[in-house]
Coordinates of C-alpha atoms and ligand atoms in Angstrom, one line a residue:
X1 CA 78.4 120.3 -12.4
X2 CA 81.6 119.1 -11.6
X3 CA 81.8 115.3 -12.8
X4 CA 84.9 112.4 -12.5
X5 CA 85.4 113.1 -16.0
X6 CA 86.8 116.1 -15.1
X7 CA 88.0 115.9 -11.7
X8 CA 91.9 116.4 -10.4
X9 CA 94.1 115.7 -8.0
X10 CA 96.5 117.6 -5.2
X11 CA 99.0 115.1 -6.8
X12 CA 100.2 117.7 -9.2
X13 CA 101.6 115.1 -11.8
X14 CA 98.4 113.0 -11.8
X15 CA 96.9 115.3 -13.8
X16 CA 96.7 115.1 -17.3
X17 CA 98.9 112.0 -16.4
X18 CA 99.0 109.6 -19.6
X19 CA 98.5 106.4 -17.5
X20 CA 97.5 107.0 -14.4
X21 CA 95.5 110.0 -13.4
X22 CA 93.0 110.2 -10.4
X23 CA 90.2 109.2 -12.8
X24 CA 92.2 105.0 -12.8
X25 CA 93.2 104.7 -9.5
X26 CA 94.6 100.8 -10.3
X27 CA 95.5 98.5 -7.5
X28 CA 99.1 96.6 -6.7
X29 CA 101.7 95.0 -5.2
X30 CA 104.8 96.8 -4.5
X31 CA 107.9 96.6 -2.1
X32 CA 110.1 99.5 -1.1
X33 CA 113.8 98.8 -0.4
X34 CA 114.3 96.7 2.5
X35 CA 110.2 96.8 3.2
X36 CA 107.8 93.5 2.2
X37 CA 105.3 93.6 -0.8
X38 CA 102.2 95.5 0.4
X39 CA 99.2 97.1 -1.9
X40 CA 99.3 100.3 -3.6
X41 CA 97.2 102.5 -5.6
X42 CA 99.0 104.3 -8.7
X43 CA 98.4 107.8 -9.0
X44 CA 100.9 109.9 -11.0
X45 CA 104.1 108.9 -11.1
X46 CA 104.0 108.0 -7.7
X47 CA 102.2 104.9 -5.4
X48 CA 100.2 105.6 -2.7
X49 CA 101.1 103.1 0.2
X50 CA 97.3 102.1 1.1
X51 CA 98.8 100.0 4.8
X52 CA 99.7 103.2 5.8
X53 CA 96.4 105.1 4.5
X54 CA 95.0 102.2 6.6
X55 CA 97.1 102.7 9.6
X56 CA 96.3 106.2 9.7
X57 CA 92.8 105.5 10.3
X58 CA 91.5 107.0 7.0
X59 CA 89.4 104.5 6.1
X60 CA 86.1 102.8 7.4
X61 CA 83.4 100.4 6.6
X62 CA 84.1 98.7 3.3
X63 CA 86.9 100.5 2.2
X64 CA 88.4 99.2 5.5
X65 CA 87.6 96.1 4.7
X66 CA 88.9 96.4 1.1
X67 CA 92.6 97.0 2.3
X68 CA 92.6 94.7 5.0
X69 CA 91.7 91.7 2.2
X70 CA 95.2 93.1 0.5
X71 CA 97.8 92.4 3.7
X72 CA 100.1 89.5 3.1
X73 CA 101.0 91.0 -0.2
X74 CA 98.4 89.5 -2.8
X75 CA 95.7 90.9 -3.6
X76 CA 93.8 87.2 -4.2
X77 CA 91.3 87.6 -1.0
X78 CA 90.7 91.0 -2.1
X79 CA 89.5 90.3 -5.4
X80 CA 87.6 87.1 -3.4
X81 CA 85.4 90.5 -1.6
X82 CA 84.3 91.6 -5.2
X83 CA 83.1 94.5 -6.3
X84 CA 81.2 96.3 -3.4
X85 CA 84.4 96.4 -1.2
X86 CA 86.6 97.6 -3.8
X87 CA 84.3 100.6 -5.2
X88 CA 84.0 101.8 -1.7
X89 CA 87.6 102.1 -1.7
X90 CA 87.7 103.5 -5.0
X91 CA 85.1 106.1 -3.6
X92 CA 87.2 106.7 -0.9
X93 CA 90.9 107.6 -2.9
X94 CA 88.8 109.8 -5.0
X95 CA 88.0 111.8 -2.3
X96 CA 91.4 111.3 -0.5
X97 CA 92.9 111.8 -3.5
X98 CA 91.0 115.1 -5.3
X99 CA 92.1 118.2 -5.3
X100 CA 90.6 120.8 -2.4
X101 CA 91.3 117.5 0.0
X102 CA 91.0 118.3 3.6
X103 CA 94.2 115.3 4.0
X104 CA 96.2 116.4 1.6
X105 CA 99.4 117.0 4.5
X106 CA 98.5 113.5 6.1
X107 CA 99.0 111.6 2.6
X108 CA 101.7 113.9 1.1
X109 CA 104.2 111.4 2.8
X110 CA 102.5 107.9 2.1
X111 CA 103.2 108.5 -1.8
X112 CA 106.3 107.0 -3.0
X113 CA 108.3 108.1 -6.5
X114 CA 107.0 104.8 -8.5
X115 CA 110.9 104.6 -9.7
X116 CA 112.2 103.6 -6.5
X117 CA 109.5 100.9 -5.8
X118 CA 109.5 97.6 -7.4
X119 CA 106.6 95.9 -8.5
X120 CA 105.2 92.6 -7.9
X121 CA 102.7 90.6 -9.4
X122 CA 99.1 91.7 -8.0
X123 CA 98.5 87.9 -6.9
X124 CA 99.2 84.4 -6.3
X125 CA 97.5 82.8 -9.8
X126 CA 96.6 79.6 -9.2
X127 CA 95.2 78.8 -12.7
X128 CA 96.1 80.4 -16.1
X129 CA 94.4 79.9 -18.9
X130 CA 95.0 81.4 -22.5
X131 CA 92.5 81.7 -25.1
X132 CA 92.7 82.6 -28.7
X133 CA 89.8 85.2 -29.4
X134 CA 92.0 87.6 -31.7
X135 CA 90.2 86.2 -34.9
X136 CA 92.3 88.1 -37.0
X137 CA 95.5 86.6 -35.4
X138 CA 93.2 83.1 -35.5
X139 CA 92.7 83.8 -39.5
X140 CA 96.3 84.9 -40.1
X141 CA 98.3 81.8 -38.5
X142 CA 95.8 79.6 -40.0
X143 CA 96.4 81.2 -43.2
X144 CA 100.6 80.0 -42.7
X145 CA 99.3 76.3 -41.7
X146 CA 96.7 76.2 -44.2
X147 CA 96.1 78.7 -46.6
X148 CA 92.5 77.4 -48.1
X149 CA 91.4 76.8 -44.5
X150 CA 92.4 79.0 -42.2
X151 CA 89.9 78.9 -39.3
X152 CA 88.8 75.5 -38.2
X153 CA 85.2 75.1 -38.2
X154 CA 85.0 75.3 -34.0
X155 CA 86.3 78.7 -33.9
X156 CA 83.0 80.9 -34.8
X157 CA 81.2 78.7 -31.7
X158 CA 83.7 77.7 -29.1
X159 CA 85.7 80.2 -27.1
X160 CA 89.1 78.7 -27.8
X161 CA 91.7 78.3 -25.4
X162 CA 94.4 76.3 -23.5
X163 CA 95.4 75.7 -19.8
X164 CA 98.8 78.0 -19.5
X165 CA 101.5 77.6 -16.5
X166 CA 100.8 79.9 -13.5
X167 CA 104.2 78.9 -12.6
X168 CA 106.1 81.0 -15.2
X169 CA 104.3 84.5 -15.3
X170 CA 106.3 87.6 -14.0
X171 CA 105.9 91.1 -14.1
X172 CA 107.1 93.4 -16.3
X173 CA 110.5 94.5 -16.3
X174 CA 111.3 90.2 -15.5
X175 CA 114.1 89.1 -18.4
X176 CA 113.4 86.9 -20.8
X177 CA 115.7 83.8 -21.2
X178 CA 116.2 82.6 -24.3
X179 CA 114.2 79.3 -23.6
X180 CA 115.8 75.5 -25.3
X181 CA 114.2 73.1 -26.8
X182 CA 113.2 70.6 -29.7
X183 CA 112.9 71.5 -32.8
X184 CA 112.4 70.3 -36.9
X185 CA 114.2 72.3 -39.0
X186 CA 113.2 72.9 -42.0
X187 CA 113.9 69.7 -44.8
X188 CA 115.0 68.0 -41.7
X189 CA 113.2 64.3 -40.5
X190 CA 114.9 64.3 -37.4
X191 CA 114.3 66.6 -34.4
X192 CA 117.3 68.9 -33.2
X193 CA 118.4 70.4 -29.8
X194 CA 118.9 74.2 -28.8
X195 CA 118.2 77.6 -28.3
X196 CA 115.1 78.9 -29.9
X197 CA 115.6 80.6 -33.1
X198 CA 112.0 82.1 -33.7
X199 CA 111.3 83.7 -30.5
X200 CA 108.1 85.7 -30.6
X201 CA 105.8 88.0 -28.3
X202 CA 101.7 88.0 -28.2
X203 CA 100.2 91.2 -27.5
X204 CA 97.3 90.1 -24.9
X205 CA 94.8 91.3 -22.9
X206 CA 95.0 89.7 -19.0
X207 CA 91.9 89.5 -17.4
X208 CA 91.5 88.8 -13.4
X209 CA 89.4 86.6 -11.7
X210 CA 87.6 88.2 -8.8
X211 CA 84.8 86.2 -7.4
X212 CA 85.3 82.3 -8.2
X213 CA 82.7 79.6 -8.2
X214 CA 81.7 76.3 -6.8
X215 CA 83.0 73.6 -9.0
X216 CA 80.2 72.2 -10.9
X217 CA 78.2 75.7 -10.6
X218 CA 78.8 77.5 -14.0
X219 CA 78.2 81.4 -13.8
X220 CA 75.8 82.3 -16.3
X221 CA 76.5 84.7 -18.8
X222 CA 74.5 87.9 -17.2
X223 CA 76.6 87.0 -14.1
X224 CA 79.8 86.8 -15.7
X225 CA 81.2 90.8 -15.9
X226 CA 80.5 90.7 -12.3
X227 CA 83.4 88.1 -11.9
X228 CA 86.2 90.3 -13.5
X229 CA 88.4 92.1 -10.9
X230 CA 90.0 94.1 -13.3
X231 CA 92.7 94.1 -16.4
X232 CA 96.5 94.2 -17.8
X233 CA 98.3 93.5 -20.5
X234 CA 100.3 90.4 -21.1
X235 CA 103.6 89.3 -23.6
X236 CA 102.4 85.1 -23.8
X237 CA 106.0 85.3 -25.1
X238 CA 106.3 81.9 -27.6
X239 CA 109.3 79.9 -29.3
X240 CA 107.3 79.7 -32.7
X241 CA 110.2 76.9 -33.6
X242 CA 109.4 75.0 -31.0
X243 CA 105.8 75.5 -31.3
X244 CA 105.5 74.4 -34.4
X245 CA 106.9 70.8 -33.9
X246 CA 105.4 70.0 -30.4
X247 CA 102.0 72.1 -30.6
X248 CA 99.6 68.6 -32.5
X249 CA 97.8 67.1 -31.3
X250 CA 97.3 68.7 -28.1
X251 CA 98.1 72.2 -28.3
X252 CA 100.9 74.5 -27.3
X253 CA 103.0 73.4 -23.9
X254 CA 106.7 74.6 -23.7
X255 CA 106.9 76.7 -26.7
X256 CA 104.7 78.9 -24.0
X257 CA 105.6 77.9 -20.7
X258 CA 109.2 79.5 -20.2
X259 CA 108.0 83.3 -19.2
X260 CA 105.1 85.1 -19.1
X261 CA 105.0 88.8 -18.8
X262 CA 102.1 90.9 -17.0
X263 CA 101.9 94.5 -16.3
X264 CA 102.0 94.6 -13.0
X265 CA 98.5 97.1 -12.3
X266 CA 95.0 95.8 -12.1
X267 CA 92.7 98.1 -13.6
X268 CA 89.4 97.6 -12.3
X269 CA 86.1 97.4 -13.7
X270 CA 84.7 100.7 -12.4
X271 CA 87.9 102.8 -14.2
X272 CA 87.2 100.9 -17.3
X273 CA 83.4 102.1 -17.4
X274 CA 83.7 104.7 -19.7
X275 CA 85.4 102.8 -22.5
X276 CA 82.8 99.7 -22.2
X277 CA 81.2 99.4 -26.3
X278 CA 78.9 97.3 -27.3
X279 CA 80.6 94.1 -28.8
X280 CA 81.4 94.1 -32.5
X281 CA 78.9 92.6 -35.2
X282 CA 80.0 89.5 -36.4
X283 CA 80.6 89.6 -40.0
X284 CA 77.6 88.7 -42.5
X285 CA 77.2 84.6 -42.2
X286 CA 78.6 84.0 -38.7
X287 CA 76.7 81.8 -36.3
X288 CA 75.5 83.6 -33.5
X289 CA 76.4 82.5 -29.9
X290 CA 75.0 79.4 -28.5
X291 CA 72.2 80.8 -25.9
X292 CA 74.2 80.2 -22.6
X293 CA 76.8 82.6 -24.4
X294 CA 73.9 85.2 -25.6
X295 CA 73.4 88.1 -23.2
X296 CA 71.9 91.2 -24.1
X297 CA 73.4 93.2 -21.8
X298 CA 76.6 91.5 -22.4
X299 CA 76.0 92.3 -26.2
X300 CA 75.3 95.7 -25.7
X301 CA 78.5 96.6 -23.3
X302 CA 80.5 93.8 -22.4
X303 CA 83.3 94.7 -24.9
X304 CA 86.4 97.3 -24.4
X305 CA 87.5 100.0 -26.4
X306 CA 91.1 100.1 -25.4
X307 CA 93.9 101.0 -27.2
X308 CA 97.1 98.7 -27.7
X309 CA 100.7 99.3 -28.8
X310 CA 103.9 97.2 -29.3
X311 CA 107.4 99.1 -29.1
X312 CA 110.6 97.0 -30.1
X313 CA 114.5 98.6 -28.9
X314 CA 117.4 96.5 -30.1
X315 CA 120.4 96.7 -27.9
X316 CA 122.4 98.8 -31.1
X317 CA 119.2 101.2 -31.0
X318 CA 119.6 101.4 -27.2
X319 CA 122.7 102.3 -27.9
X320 CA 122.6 104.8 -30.6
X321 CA 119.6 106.7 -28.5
X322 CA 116.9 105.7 -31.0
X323 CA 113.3 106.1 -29.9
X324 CA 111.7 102.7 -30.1
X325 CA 110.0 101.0 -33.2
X326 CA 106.6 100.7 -32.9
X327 CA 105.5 97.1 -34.4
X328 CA 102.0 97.4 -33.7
X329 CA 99.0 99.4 -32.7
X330 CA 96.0 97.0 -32.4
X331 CA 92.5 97.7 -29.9
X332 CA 90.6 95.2 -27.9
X333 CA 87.6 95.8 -29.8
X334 CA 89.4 92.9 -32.0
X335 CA 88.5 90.0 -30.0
X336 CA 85.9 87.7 -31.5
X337 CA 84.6 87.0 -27.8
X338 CA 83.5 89.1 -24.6
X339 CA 85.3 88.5 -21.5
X340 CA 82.3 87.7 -19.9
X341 CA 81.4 85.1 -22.5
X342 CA 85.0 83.8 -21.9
X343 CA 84.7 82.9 -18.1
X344 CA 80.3 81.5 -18.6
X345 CA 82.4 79.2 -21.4
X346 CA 85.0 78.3 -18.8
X347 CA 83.3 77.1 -16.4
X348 CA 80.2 75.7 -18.6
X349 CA 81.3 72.4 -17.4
X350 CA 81.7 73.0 -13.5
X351 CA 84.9 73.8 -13.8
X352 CA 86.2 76.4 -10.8
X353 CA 87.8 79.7 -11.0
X354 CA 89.0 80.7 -8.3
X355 CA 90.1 84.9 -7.2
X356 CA 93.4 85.6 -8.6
X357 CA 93.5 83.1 -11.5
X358 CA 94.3 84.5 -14.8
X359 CA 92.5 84.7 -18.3
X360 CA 94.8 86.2 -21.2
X361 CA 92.6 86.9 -24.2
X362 CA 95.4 85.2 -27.1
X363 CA 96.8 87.5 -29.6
X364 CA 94.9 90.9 -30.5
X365 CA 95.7 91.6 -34.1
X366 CA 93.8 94.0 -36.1
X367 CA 93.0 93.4 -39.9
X368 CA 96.1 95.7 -41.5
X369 CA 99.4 94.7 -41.4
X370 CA 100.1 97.2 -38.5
X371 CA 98.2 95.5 -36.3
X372 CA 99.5 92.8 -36.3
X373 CA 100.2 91.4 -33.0
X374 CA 102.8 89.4 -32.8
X375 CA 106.3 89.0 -35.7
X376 CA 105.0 85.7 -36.8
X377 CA 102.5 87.2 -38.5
X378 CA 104.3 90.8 -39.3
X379 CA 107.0 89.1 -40.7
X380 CA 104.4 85.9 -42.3
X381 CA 106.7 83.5 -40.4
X382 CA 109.9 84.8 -41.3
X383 CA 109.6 85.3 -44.7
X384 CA 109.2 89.7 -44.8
X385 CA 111.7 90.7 -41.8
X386 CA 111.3 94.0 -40.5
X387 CA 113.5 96.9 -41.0
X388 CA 114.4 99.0 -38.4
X389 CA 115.9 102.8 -37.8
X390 CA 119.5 101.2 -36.7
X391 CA 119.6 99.8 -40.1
X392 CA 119.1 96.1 -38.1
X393 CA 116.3 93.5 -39.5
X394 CA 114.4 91.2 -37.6
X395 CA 112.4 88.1 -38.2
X396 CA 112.2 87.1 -34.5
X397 CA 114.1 88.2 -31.7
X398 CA 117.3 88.5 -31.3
X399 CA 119.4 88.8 -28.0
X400 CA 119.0 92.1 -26.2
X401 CA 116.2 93.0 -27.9
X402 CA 113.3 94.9 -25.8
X403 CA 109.5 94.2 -26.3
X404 CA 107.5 97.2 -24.9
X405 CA 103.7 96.8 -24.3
X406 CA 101.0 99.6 -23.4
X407 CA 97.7 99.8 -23.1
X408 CA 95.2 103.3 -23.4
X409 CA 92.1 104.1 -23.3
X410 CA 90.6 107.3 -24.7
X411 CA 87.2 109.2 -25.2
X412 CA 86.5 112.2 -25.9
X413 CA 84.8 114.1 -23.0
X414 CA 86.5 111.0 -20.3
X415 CA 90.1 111.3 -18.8
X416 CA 92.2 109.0 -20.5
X417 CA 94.1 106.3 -18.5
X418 CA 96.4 104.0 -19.5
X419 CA 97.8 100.4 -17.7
X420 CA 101.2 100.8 -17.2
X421 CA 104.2 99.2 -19.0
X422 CA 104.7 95.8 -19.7
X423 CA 108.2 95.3 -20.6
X424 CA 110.7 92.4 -21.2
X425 CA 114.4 92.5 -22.3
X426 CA 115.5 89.3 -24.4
X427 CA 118.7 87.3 -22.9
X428 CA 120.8 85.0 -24.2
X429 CA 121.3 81.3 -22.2
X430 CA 124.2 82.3 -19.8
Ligands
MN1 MN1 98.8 83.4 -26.6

């Protein structure tokens, strides 16, 4: 029996493609030249234009629906539809879409070479929050702040995180300015002015919000998968300099504020389905989840097994032709938390989410060093700088320096899909 696992598509390129083949099928915003944002589905190297699937009348019912929710270019009152809307139209580009397709002609000219389109974000965030379920990222800052101590004694029972700045997120491929501020330096008792000198990336998982909530209605933990539209990756690019002078008592602020990068396509729930695992055993001595946290459904598949990497290019290595360094390859089997448990604990209190806000899961490190999600801990604050092919070092980054994140999911017997880039070149204040 043929199955999606092993289906393809008339879009020669989509097959076997390492991101995108018929089998993801993610959802965004993107803008020809000289045309307004509108929604597209990535297939290949190429975007389908889904207004003009629309205008074509090739869709009905649901699906119809579904694309209509995207017009204006944001996909928030789309994700608002949830799920039933957006797996018709799933349905429906897999049918569109496979190979043996009776439209094949009709949509040969709705696809556009992804390298001549620009991408947007996927929607208007109203409220980002950040949390900080890498444990092994948890354990090794702490270790830097307080070697005997590293996690405080909330971290095994509270989902920890911080409201971020909605204001500041960009897609991939969005420069990264070189963000001022105050810091302590080191042996110093007075605060200085200036450029950041430790600036720093956080590999994250994004998570977005489909189907909000009344304020003061929590969404219970069996509930909760059902509120994720889909996923991306995200750079929660920080001045660890900064950080480490403003961040007590209330947390980080504009150490974290000055850019945030996302890749730019939301990968939805049903093309994640294959690579759903049950979540991790804590280790021997852990508390278990309060009970509003404890699902066993949840338990049993509410974690991901996907695949993350970190690639660094200086501007010499840019130069010289060198491949990129890969700093990291970490998985999102590392967080301490499910996503689900993450937006039950958000809104525990009656706080509201609404469609389109943004959840990014804090730093994903593994437990070996090349893991490690972010240089503050590769390089244990400075102190081991990294050596590259160009002959360069680096403790943090320098100007012109390129931070490349991706994101893969593979099984064996599934079509692997990936989530796209998520890129950001370092630039000095002009
Ligand atoms: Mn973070």
């Amino acid at each position: 029996m043929k199955t999606i696992a092993d289906a393809r598509s008339w879009v020669e390129h989509a097959n076997g493609h390492c991101d995108f083949p018929l089998q993801n099928l993610p959802l965004g915003i993107f803008s020809r030249p000289s045309h307004l944002p509108r929604c597209g589905v990535a297939i290949g190297d190429a975007i389908l234009d889904l207004e003009e699937v629309l205008t074509a009348g090739l869709l009905d019912g649901a699906a119809k629906m579904a694309v209509e929710a995207t017009r204006g270019g944001a996909l928030n009152a789309f994700f608002a539809l949830g799920s039933v809307p957006r797996v018709a139209l799933r349905e429906r580009l897999l049918a569109l879409l496979a190979e043996g397709s009776e439209y094949q002609a009709v949509l040969q000219p709705m696809l556009y070479p992804a390298g001549e389109c620009l991408m947007h974000l996927p929607a208007k965030v109203g409220d980002y929050t950040d949390f900080y379920v890498g444990i092994q990222h948890a354990t090794n800052v702490g270790k830097l702040f307080r070697p005997d101590n590293p996690l405080l004694p909330n971290y095994k029972y509270v989902p920890i995180g911080y409201h971020g700045r909605a204001s500041t997120l960009r897609p991939s491929g969005t420069e990264v300015v070189r963000p001022n501020g105050q810091t302590l330096p080191a042996g110093q008792t007075e605060p200085s002015f200036g450029p950041c000198a430790r600036l720093d990336y956080e590999l994250e998982l994004g998570m977005w919000i489909g189907q909000g909530n009344e304020m003061g209605q929590a969404i219970p933990i069996a509930e909760a998968g059902e509120h994720v539209a889909g996923l991306c990756l995200l750079n929660d690019w920080s001045a660890r300099d900064i950080q480490a002078w403003e961040y007590q008592p209330l947390g980080p602020f504009l150490s974290k504020n000055f850019i945030t990068t996302l890749s730019p396509w939301v990968v939805t729930a049903e093309a994640l389905a294959p690579f759903r695992r049950s979540q991790p055993d804590r280790p021997e001595g852990d508390p278990q989840p309060l009970p509003y946290l404890l699902d066993e459904q949840d338990q049993a598949c509410g974690a991901f097994d996907i695949e993350l990497e970190v690639l660094l290019i200086t501007a010499c290595m840019r130069e010289a032709g060198l491949p990129a360094h890969r700093l990291a390859i970490s998985n999102t089997l590392n967080m301490y938390w499910t996503v689900a448990q993450l937006i039950t604990h958000h809104t525990v209190n009656g706080c509201q989410l609404q469609p389109g806000d943004l959840f990014g899961s804090g730093t994903l490190s593994g437990a070996t060093a090349n893991s490690f999600g972010s240089l503050l801990e590769i390089t244990e604050g400075g102190k081991r700088p990294v050596e590259l092919a160009s002959g360069e070092m680096r403790k943090f980054l320098e100007d012109g320096d390129e931070i490349i994140m991706r994101a893969r999911c593979v099984r064996e017997g599934v079509a692997s899909i990936g989530f796209g880039e998520c890129r950001g070149i370092v630039v000095g204040r002009p």
